[in-house]
Amino acid sequence: MKEIKFTTRYDDPTLPFSDKDFKGKYEGRIGDKSDYIQMINGEKKHLALCPRCNNPVVILGIYKRINVAPHARHAKGVDIPKVVKFNEYKYKNCPYHKKNANYVKEYVPETEEPERQKLYQITKEHFDKAIYLLQKGTGIYITLSMAEELAENYVAERAYNYIDATVYNIPWYLLYSLMGGFPLYHMLIKKNTIIYRHLRKLKFDLRNSMVEGYVYVEENEGYLLTATNYRYIVNKNDHLNEKLDFSILRPDKKVSTGLYERVDKFSISVDSYYFSNLINYKNWKPRQKVLDIAAKYMKPDQTVEVQDNSDWMD
């Protein structure tokens, strides 16, 4: 992996190996916390946490020269006292271990990862940022009514507890978890985006809207736009690439049971680190109407209290 973190907090900023002062920042963060430096198999190892599964990782290429770029690898079976214990379940489901997978809507057992409830809290507190990024990344203009539907569904589906849900993909899981997708009729789409180009290819009637840079979809016989899959691939350089798959569906006229048939599919690449950076952005101007939606649907009693050991690093 190309970056590390230091605590199990979902909103803990990461430290990328591309940082020119990586060593100085690493040592400045751990201070005299000697538990981050351990003797493993007779060698001194510098440890941190995986940003995806929160398991301990070994830093390679910083303190001892190697023939590839500096990076980190999981430290299987190693614990960092008072910080984290190695968790086999999380390790087996970590993107950096699995390398590639199609995400499935499978729930994590509460006994394995009770801290997943923190994702729910982060989603509620930063819902306006998630909606902003979802709109920016897809080109879909998210109206307040659409935001309400996304918030209500996120809670009902407990999408924060999907097996591959992380703080990095909160915006995309809002849409991915939505059963059935959104009707295309009168949906606003930003010009020159991937979705826009596919709608033009299918010869949809796209008309200029009152929102600058956006078109709206005119009558289209009940077509739907749905996010069908969320997947990742870790390439040979250990770079994590994530994509959100979309389908355009139309009613199947051959049956009378409300079924659909797919007429097009495509993928949109996801900058999965944008959101984690955005939640720590100090100059953000809150969008109160969107936050009010989160407050309406994301009630405190939807979560359970979990022990927070993040202050071990303070």
mmCIF file of C-alpha atoms in Angstrom:
data_model
loop_
_atom_site.group_PDB
_atom_site.id
_atom_site.type_symbol
_atom_site.label_atom_id
_atom_site.label_comp_id
_atom_site.label_asym_id
_atom_site.label_seq_id
_atom_site.Cartn_x
_atom_site.Cartn_y
_atom_site.Cartn_z
ATOM 1 C CA MET A 1 0.000 0.000 0.000
ATOM 2 C CA LYS A 2 1.078 3.547 -0.757
ATOM 3 C CA GLU A 3 0.056 5.190 2.528
ATOM 4 C CA ILE A 4 -0.423 4.492 6.218
ATOM 5 C CA LYS A 5 -2.366 5.783 9.202
ATOM 6 C CA PHE A 6 -1.774 5.694 12.952
ATOM 7 C CA THR A 7 -5.076 5.004 14.725
ATOM 8 C CA THR A 8 -8.242 3.011 14.121
ATOM 9 C CA ARG A 9 -10.281 6.197 13.762
ATOM 10 C CA TYR A 10 -12.070 6.253 10.423
ATOM 11 C CA ASP A 11 -11.313 9.953 10.034
ATOM 12 C CA ASP A 12 -7.617 9.651 10.911
ATOM 13 C CA PRO A 13 -5.606 11.409 8.155
ATOM 14 C CA THR A 14 -3.292 9.162 6.157
ATOM 15 C CA LEU A 15 0.422 9.669 5.499
ATOM 16 C CA PRO A 16 1.407 8.828 1.893
ATOM 17 C CA PHE A 17 4.834 7.480 1.050
ATOM 18 C CA SER A 18 4.998 10.147 -1.639
ATOM 19 C CA ASP A 19 5.388 12.767 1.105
ATOM 20 C CA LYS A 20 8.975 14.046 0.910
ATOM 21 C CA ASP A 21 9.106 14.268 4.703
ATOM 22 C CA PHE A 22 7.529 10.855 5.311
ATOM 23 C CA LYS A 23 10.186 9.730 7.788
ATOM 24 C CA GLY A 24 10.094 12.960 9.778
ATOM 25 C CA LYS A 25 6.296 12.997 9.941
ATOM 26 C CA TYR A 26 6.154 9.314 10.887
ATOM 27 C CA GLU A 27 8.630 9.732 13.714
ATOM 28 C CA GLY A 28 6.968 12.954 14.812
ATOM 29 C CA ARG A 29 3.619 11.201 15.048
ATOM 30 C CA ILE A 30 4.716 8.149 17.011
ATOM 31 C CA GLY A 31 7.007 10.147 19.318
ATOM 32 C CA ASP A 32 8.181 7.845 22.059
ATOM 33 C CA LYS A 33 5.456 5.256 21.423
ATOM 34 C CA SER A 34 7.867 2.346 21.229
ATOM 35 C CA ASP A 35 5.037 -0.107 20.485
ATOM 36 C CA TYR A 36 5.177 1.114 16.887
ATOM 37 C CA ILE A 37 8.745 -0.174 16.686
ATOM 38 C CA GLN A 38 9.070 -3.898 17.370
ATOM 39 C CA MET A 39 11.497 -6.745 16.896
ATOM 40 C CA ILE A 40 9.904 -9.185 14.463
ATOM 41 C CA ASN A 41 11.785 -12.339 13.455
ATOM 42 C CA GLY A 42 14.974 -10.821 14.821
ATOM 43 C CA GLU A 43 14.667 -7.548 12.866
ATOM 44 C CA LYS A 44 13.595 -4.099 13.991
ATOM 45 C CA LYS A 45 10.347 -3.176 12.211
ATOM 46 C CA HIS A 46 8.520 0.147 12.070
ATOM 47 C CA LEU A 47 4.761 -0.299 12.204
ATOM 48 C CA ALA A 48 1.624 1.646 11.363
ATOM 49 C CA LEU A 49 -1.970 0.803 10.352
ATOM 50 C CA CYS A 50 -3.563 -0.130 7.038
ATOM 51 C CA PRO A 51 -5.911 2.686 5.958
ATOM 52 C CA ARG A 52 -8.471 0.160 4.706
ATOM 53 C CA CYS A 53 -8.656 -2.610 7.314
ATOM 54 C CA ASN A 54 -6.980 -1.002 10.356
ATOM 55 C CA ASN A 55 -4.600 -3.939 10.765
ATOM 56 C CA PRO A 56 -0.909 -3.440 11.604
ATOM 57 C CA VAL A 57 1.434 -2.954 8.647
ATOM 58 C CA VAL A 58 5.230 -2.936 8.294
ATOM 59 C CA ILE A 59 6.904 0.061 6.656
ATOM 60 C CA LEU A 60 9.318 -0.997 3.918
ATOM 61 C CA GLY A 61 11.934 1.008 2.053
ATOM 62 C CA ILE A 62 12.286 3.909 4.521
ATOM 63 C CA TYR A 63 14.647 2.507 7.137
ATOM 64 C CA LYS A 64 16.230 -0.151 4.944
ATOM 65 C CA ARG A 65 16.829 0.167 1.235
ATOM 66 C CA ILE A 66 14.828 -2.137 -1.039
ATOM 67 C CA ASN A 67 14.756 -2.514 -4.814
ATOM 68 C CA VAL A 68 11.217 -1.119 -5.191
ATOM 69 C CA ALA A 69 9.507 2.086 -4.059
ATOM 70 C CA PRO A 70 8.771 2.468 -0.328
ATOM 71 C CA HIS A 71 5.454 0.960 0.703
ATOM 72 C CA ALA A 72 3.761 -0.968 3.511
ATOM 73 C CA ARG A 73 2.629 -4.564 3.867
ATOM 74 C CA HIS A 74 0.300 -6.228 6.333
ATOM 75 C CA ALA A 75 2.059 -7.528 9.439
ATOM 76 C CA LYS A 76 0.097 -10.736 9.793
ATOM 77 C CA GLY A 77 -0.357 -11.841 13.387
ATOM 78 C CA VAL A 78 1.317 -8.728 14.849
ATOM 79 C CA ASP A 79 -0.405 -6.501 17.421
ATOM 80 C CA ILE A 80 0.356 -2.898 18.355
ATOM 81 C CA PRO A 81 -0.420 -2.778 22.107
ATOM 82 C CA LYS A 82 -3.059 -0.241 23.156
ATOM 83 C CA VAL A 83 -3.645 0.613 19.498
ATOM 84 C CA VAL A 84 -4.919 -2.420 17.594
ATOM 85 C CA LYS A 85 -4.899 -6.211 17.561
ATOM 86 C CA PHE A 86 -4.478 -8.087 14.303
ATOM 87 C CA ASN A 87 -7.885 -9.122 12.981
ATOM 88 C CA GLU A 88 -7.923 -12.038 10.554
ATOM 89 C CA TYR A 89 -11.457 -11.315 9.338
ATOM 90 C CA LYS A 90 -10.609 -7.726 8.375
ATOM 91 C CA TYR A 91 -7.338 -8.845 6.791
ATOM 92 C CA LYS A 92 -9.047 -11.407 4.538
ATOM 93 C CA ASN A 93 -11.502 -8.780 3.328
ATOM 94 C CA CYS A 94 -8.979 -5.963 2.852
ATOM 95 C CA PRO A 95 -8.577 -4.735 -0.761
ATOM 96 C CA TYR A 96 -4.799 -4.784 -0.384
ATOM 97 C CA HIS A 97 -4.983 -8.488 0.446
ATOM 98 C CA LYS A 98 -7.731 -9.563 -1.966
ATOM 99 C CA LYS A 99 -6.253 -7.430 -4.805
ATOM 100 C CA ASN A 100 -9.472 -7.443 -6.829
ATOM 101 C CA ALA A 101 -13.107 -8.058 -6.123
ATOM 102 C CA ASN A 102 -16.615 -7.148 -7.044
ATOM 103 C CA TYR A 103 -18.286 -5.615 -4.048
ATOM 104 C CA VAL A 104 -21.321 -7.451 -2.740
ATOM 105 C CA LYS A 105 -24.008 -6.180 -0.407
ATOM 106 C CA GLU A 106 -22.973 -8.513 2.393
ATOM 107 C CA TYR A 107 -23.121 -7.308 5.963
ATOM 108 C CA VAL A 108 -20.236 -7.400 8.413
ATOM 109 C CA PRO A 109 -21.139 -9.248 11.623
ATOM 110 C CA GLU A 110 -21.510 -6.721 14.441
ATOM 111 C CA THR A 111 -19.311 -8.939 16.620
ATOM 112 C CA GLU A 112 -16.443 -8.574 14.153
ATOM 113 C CA GLU A 113 -16.491 -4.816 13.585
ATOM 114 C CA PRO A 114 -18.720 -2.906 16.020
ATOM 115 C CA GLU A 115 -16.810 0.301 15.208
ATOM 116 C CA ARG A 116 -18.507 0.312 11.786
ATOM 117 C CA GLN A 117 -21.166 2.389 13.538
ATOM 118 C CA LYS A 118 -18.683 5.268 13.399
ATOM 119 C CA LEU A 119 -19.169 5.333 9.623
ATOM 120 C CA TYR A 120 -22.821 6.114 10.261
ATOM 121 C CA GLN A 121 -21.866 9.040 12.473
ATOM 122 C CA ILE A 122 -19.366 10.378 9.920
ATOM 123 C CA THR A 123 -21.964 10.089 7.149
ATOM 124 C CA LYS A 124 -24.469 12.090 9.190
ATOM 125 C CA GLU A 125 -21.994 14.803 10.200
ATOM 126 C CA HIS A 126 -20.586 15.208 6.674
ATOM 127 C CA PHE A 127 -23.643 14.350 4.583
ATOM 128 C CA ASP A 128 -23.471 17.635 2.668
ATOM 129 C CA LYS A 129 -19.886 16.874 1.641
ATOM 130 C CA ALA A 130 -20.852 13.361 0.538
ATOM 131 C CA ILE A 131 -23.672 14.721 -1.640
ATOM 132 C CA TYR A 132 -21.359 17.371 -3.100
ATOM 133 C CA LEU A 133 -18.745 14.772 -4.016
ATOM 134 C CA LEU A 134 -21.312 12.335 -5.406
ATOM 135 C CA GLN A 135 -22.633 15.082 -7.670
ATOM 136 C CA LYS A 136 -19.141 16.169 -8.689
ATOM 137 C CA GLY A 137 -17.949 12.618 -9.370
ATOM 138 C CA THR A 138 -20.959 11.394 -11.357
ATOM 139 C CA GLY A 139 -22.304 14.532 -13.027
ATOM 140 C CA ILE A 140 -25.780 13.866 -11.589
ATOM 141 C CA TYR A 141 -27.359 16.983 -10.084
ATOM 142 C CA ILE A 142 -28.528 15.766 -6.669
ATOM 143 C CA THR A 143 -31.736 17.587 -5.755
ATOM 144 C CA LEU A 144 -32.935 17.850 -2.149
ATOM 145 C CA SER A 145 -35.603 15.219 -2.805
ATOM 146 C CA MET A 146 -32.939 12.867 -4.197
ATOM 147 C CA ALA A 147 -30.754 13.561 -1.156
ATOM 148 C CA GLU A 148 -33.698 12.631 1.086
ATOM 149 C CA GLU A 149 -34.140 9.347 -0.733
ATOM 150 C CA LEU A 150 -30.421 8.583 -0.434
ATOM 151 C CA ALA A 151 -30.362 9.361 3.290
ATOM 152 C CA GLU A 152 -33.487 7.337 4.065
ATOM 153 C CA ASN A 153 -32.237 4.374 2.046
ATOM 154 C CA TYR A 154 -28.727 4.484 3.586
ATOM 155 C CA VAL A 155 -30.273 4.059 7.030
ATOM 156 C CA ALA A 156 -32.805 1.422 5.969
ATOM 157 C CA GLU A 157 -30.154 -0.631 4.158
ATOM 158 C CA ARG A 158 -27.548 -0.141 6.920
ATOM 159 C CA ALA A 159 -25.102 0.511 4.080
ATOM 160 C CA TYR A 160 -22.430 1.593 6.555
ATOM 161 C CA ASN A 161 -22.261 -2.061 7.600
ATOM 162 C CA TYR A 162 -21.634 -3.529 4.140
ATOM 163 C CA ILE A 163 -18.510 -5.628 4.132
ATOM 164 C CA ASP A 164 -16.523 -3.211 1.947
ATOM 165 C CA ALA A 165 -17.871 0.083 3.298
ATOM 166 C CA THR A 166 -15.166 2.518 4.406
ATOM 167 C CA VAL A 167 -14.889 6.232 5.122
ATOM 168 C CA TYR A 168 -13.394 6.575 1.636
ATOM 169 C CA ASN A 169 -16.453 5.336 -0.263
ATOM 170 C CA ILE A 170 -19.297 6.859 1.793
ATOM 171 C CA PRO A 171 -20.518 9.103 -1.088
ATOM 172 C CA TRP A 172 -20.544 6.232 -3.562
ATOM 173 C CA TYR A 173 -22.263 3.837 -1.167
ATOM 174 C CA LEU A 174 -25.109 6.313 -0.782
ATOM 175 C CA LEU A 175 -25.928 5.654 -4.430
ATOM 176 C CA TYR A 176 -24.727 2.056 -4.680
ATOM 177 C CA SER A 177 -26.992 0.950 -1.824
ATOM 178 C CA LEU A 178 -30.078 2.536 -3.420
ATOM 179 C CA MET A 179 -32.374 -0.218 -4.583
ATOM 180 C CA GLY A 180 -33.831 0.490 -8.015
ATOM 181 C CA GLY A 181 -31.901 3.657 -8.780
ATOM 182 C CA PHE A 182 -33.429 6.956 -9.952
ATOM 183 C CA PRO A 183 -35.838 7.651 -12.839
ATOM 184 C CA LEU A 184 -34.060 9.396 -15.692
ATOM 185 C CA TYR A 185 -37.094 11.554 -16.454
ATOM 186 C CA HIS A 186 -36.157 15.202 -15.791
ATOM 187 C CA MET A 187 -32.859 14.184 -14.160
ATOM 188 C CA LEU A 188 -30.218 16.918 -14.526
ATOM 189 C CA ILE A 189 -26.911 15.733 -15.970
ATOM 190 C CA LYS A 190 -23.724 17.767 -16.312
ATOM 191 C CA LYS A 191 -22.581 18.214 -19.888
ATOM 192 C CA ASN A 192 -19.550 16.302 -21.196
ATOM 193 C CA THR A 193 -19.587 13.729 -18.395
ATOM 194 C CA ILE A 194 -19.561 9.968 -18.890
ATOM 195 C CA ILE A 195 -23.289 9.680 -18.171
ATOM 196 C CA TYR A 196 -24.043 12.558 -20.555
ATOM 197 C CA ARG A 197 -22.097 10.898 -23.366
ATOM 198 C CA HIS A 198 -23.894 7.582 -22.877
ATOM 199 C CA LEU A 199 -27.305 9.263 -22.891
ATOM 200 C CA ARG A 200 -26.402 11.027 -26.126
ATOM 201 C CA LYS A 201 -25.258 7.732 -27.636
ATOM 202 C CA LEU A 202 -28.675 6.272 -26.806
ATOM 203 C CA LYS A 203 -30.281 9.340 -28.454
ATOM 204 C CA PHE A 204 -32.086 10.583 -25.357
ATOM 205 C CA ASP A 205 -33.846 13.918 -25.683
ATOM 206 C CA LEU A 206 -31.505 16.196 -23.673
ATOM 207 C CA ARG A 207 -32.480 19.824 -23.228
ATOM 208 C CA ASN A 208 -30.697 22.768 -21.647
ATOM 209 C CA SER A 209 -31.770 23.345 -18.063
ATOM 210 C CA MET A 210 -31.949 26.397 -15.813
ATOM 211 C CA VAL A 211 -28.810 25.132 -14.062
ATOM 212 C CA GLU A 212 -25.729 26.313 -15.932
ATOM 213 C CA GLY A 213 -23.772 23.513 -17.546
ATOM 214 C CA TYR A 214 -26.534 20.920 -17.048
ATOM 215 C CA VAL A 215 -29.139 19.351 -19.315
ATOM 216 C CA TYR A 216 -32.323 17.584 -18.301
ATOM 217 C CA VAL A 217 -33.728 14.363 -19.684
ATOM 218 C CA GLU A 218 -37.077 14.764 -21.439
ATOM 219 C CA GLU A 219 -39.759 12.038 -21.617
ATOM 220 C CA ASN A 220 -38.056 8.650 -21.868
ATOM 221 C CA GLU A 221 -40.615 5.849 -21.354
ATOM 222 C CA GLY A 222 -39.737 5.082 -17.725
ATOM 223 C CA TYR A 223 -35.987 4.537 -18.009
ATOM 224 C CA LEU A 224 -33.930 4.191 -14.826
ATOM 225 C CA LEU A 225 -30.304 4.926 -13.938
ATOM 226 C CA THR A 226 -28.938 2.576 -11.304
ATOM 227 C CA ALA A 227 -25.551 1.923 -9.711
ATOM 228 C CA THR A 228 -25.140 -1.817 -10.030
ATOM 229 C CA ASN A 229 -21.702 -2.593 -8.657
ATOM 230 C CA TYR A 230 -18.806 -1.141 -6.719
ATOM 231 C CA ARG A 231 -15.453 -2.799 -7.317
ATOM 232 C CA TYR A 232 -11.740 -2.383 -6.916
ATOM 233 C CA ILE A 233 -8.494 -3.615 -8.424
ATOM 234 C CA VAL A 234 -5.053 -3.317 -6.832
ATOM 235 C CA ASN A 235 -2.500 -3.215 -9.637
ATOM 236 C CA LYS A 236 1.072 -4.518 -9.650
ATOM 237 C CA ASN A 237 2.288 -1.176 -8.283
ATOM 238 C CA ASP A 238 -0.010 -1.561 -5.279
ATOM 239 C CA HIS A 239 -2.261 1.273 -6.445
ATOM 240 C CA LEU A 240 -5.922 0.876 -5.521
ATOM 241 C CA ASN A 241 -8.321 1.664 -8.381
ATOM 242 C CA GLU A 242 -12.030 1.830 -7.578
ATOM 243 C CA LYS A 243 -15.004 2.084 -9.929
ATOM 244 C CA LEU A 244 -18.753 2.502 -9.693
ATOM 245 C CA ASP A 245 -20.678 0.588 -12.363
ATOM 246 C CA PHE A 246 -23.906 2.001 -13.786
ATOM 247 C CA SER A 247 -26.729 0.546 -15.842
ATOM 248 C CA ILE A 248 -29.434 2.270 -17.856
ATOM 249 C CA LEU A 249 -32.642 0.255 -17.713
ATOM 250 C CA ARG A 250 -35.885 0.469 -19.631
ATOM 251 C CA PRO A 251 -39.209 -1.255 -18.968
ATOM 252 C CA ASP A 252 -39.414 -4.662 -20.605
ATOM 253 C CA LYS A 253 -42.369 -4.363 -22.967
ATOM 254 C CA LYS A 254 -42.456 -8.127 -23.524
ATOM 255 C CA VAL A 255 -43.841 -8.730 -20.014
ATOM 256 C CA SER A 256 -46.419 -6.984 -17.864
ATOM 257 C CA THR A 257 -44.815 -7.595 -14.457
ATOM 258 C CA GLY A 258 -42.798 -4.398 -14.063
ATOM 259 C CA LEU A 259 -39.483 -5.923 -15.115
ATOM 260 C CA TYR A 260 -36.670 -4.014 -16.833
ATOM 261 C CA GLU A 261 -34.007 -4.770 -19.394
ATOM 262 C CA ARG A 262 -30.542 -3.217 -19.521
ATOM 263 C CA VAL A 263 -29.761 -1.125 -22.566
ATOM 264 C CA ASP A 264 -26.363 0.212 -21.558
ATOM 265 C CA LYS A 265 -23.689 -0.134 -18.905
ATOM 266 C CA PHE A 266 -20.551 1.826 -18.056
ATOM 267 C CA SER A 267 -18.162 2.604 -15.213
ATOM 268 C CA ILE A 268 -17.022 5.780 -13.500
ATOM 269 C CA SER A 269 -13.640 5.866 -11.781
ATOM 270 C CA VAL A 270 -13.751 6.922 -8.141
ATOM 271 C CA ASP A 271 -11.202 9.097 -6.357
ATOM 272 C CA SER A 272 -11.625 7.228 -3.112
ATOM 273 C CA TYR A 273 -9.390 9.509 -1.049
ATOM 274 C CA TYR A 274 -11.171 12.738 -1.943
ATOM 275 C CA PHE A 275 -13.860 12.320 0.709
ATOM 276 C CA SER A 276 -11.489 11.476 3.562
ATOM 277 C CA ASN A 277 -9.577 14.667 2.738
ATOM 278 C CA LEU A 278 -12.784 16.668 2.418
ATOM 279 C CA ILE A 279 -14.051 15.776 5.897
ATOM 280 C CA ASN A 280 -10.872 17.310 7.332
ATOM 281 C CA TYR A 281 -11.118 20.449 5.166
ATOM 282 C CA LYS A 282 -11.304 23.447 7.513
ATOM 283 C CA ASN A 283 -12.761 26.056 5.139
ATOM 284 C CA TRP A 284 -15.821 24.099 4.052
ATOM 285 C CA LYS A 285 -19.068 26.088 3.991
ATOM 286 C CA PRO A 286 -21.826 23.830 5.369
ATOM 287 C CA ARG A 287 -24.924 23.245 3.246
ATOM 288 C CA GLN A 288 -27.499 23.405 6.008
ATOM 289 C CA LYS A 289 -30.494 22.193 4.003
ATOM 290 C CA VAL A 290 -28.614 19.016 3.143
ATOM 291 C CA LEU A 291 -27.418 18.544 6.741
ATOM 292 C CA ASP A 292 -31.026 18.972 7.894
ATOM 293 C CA ILE A 293 -31.938 15.980 5.736
ATOM 294 C CA ALA A 294 -29.286 13.890 7.468
ATOM 295 C CA ALA A 295 -30.581 15.014 10.867
ATOM 296 C CA LYS A 296 -34.122 14.012 9.828
ATOM 297 C CA TYR A 297 -33.331 10.473 8.737
ATOM 298 C CA MET A 298 -30.117 9.559 10.555
ATOM 299 C CA LYS A 299 -31.421 9.434 14.105
ATOM 300 C CA PRO A 300 -28.999 8.863 16.996
ATOM 301 C CA ASP A 301 -30.821 5.684 18.004
ATOM 302 C CA GLN A 302 -29.842 4.031 14.722
ATOM 303 C CA THR A 303 -26.338 3.500 16.132
ATOM 304 C CA VAL A 304 -24.922 1.635 19.086
ATOM 305 C CA GLU A 305 -22.334 2.898 21.487
ATOM 306 C CA VAL A 306 -18.907 1.386 20.933
ATOM 307 C CA GLN A 307 -15.695 1.761 22.874
ATOM 308 C CA ASP A 308 -13.401 4.371 21.330
ATOM 309 C CA ASN A 309 -9.747 3.597 21.954
ATOM 310 C CA SER A 310 -8.457 6.364 19.709
ATOM 311 C CA ASP A 311 -7.310 8.404 22.705
ATOM 312 C CA TRP A 312 -4.504 5.912 23.259
ATOM 313 C CA MET A 313 -2.544 8.000 20.789
ATOM 314 C CA ASP A 314 -3.239 11.328 22.548
#
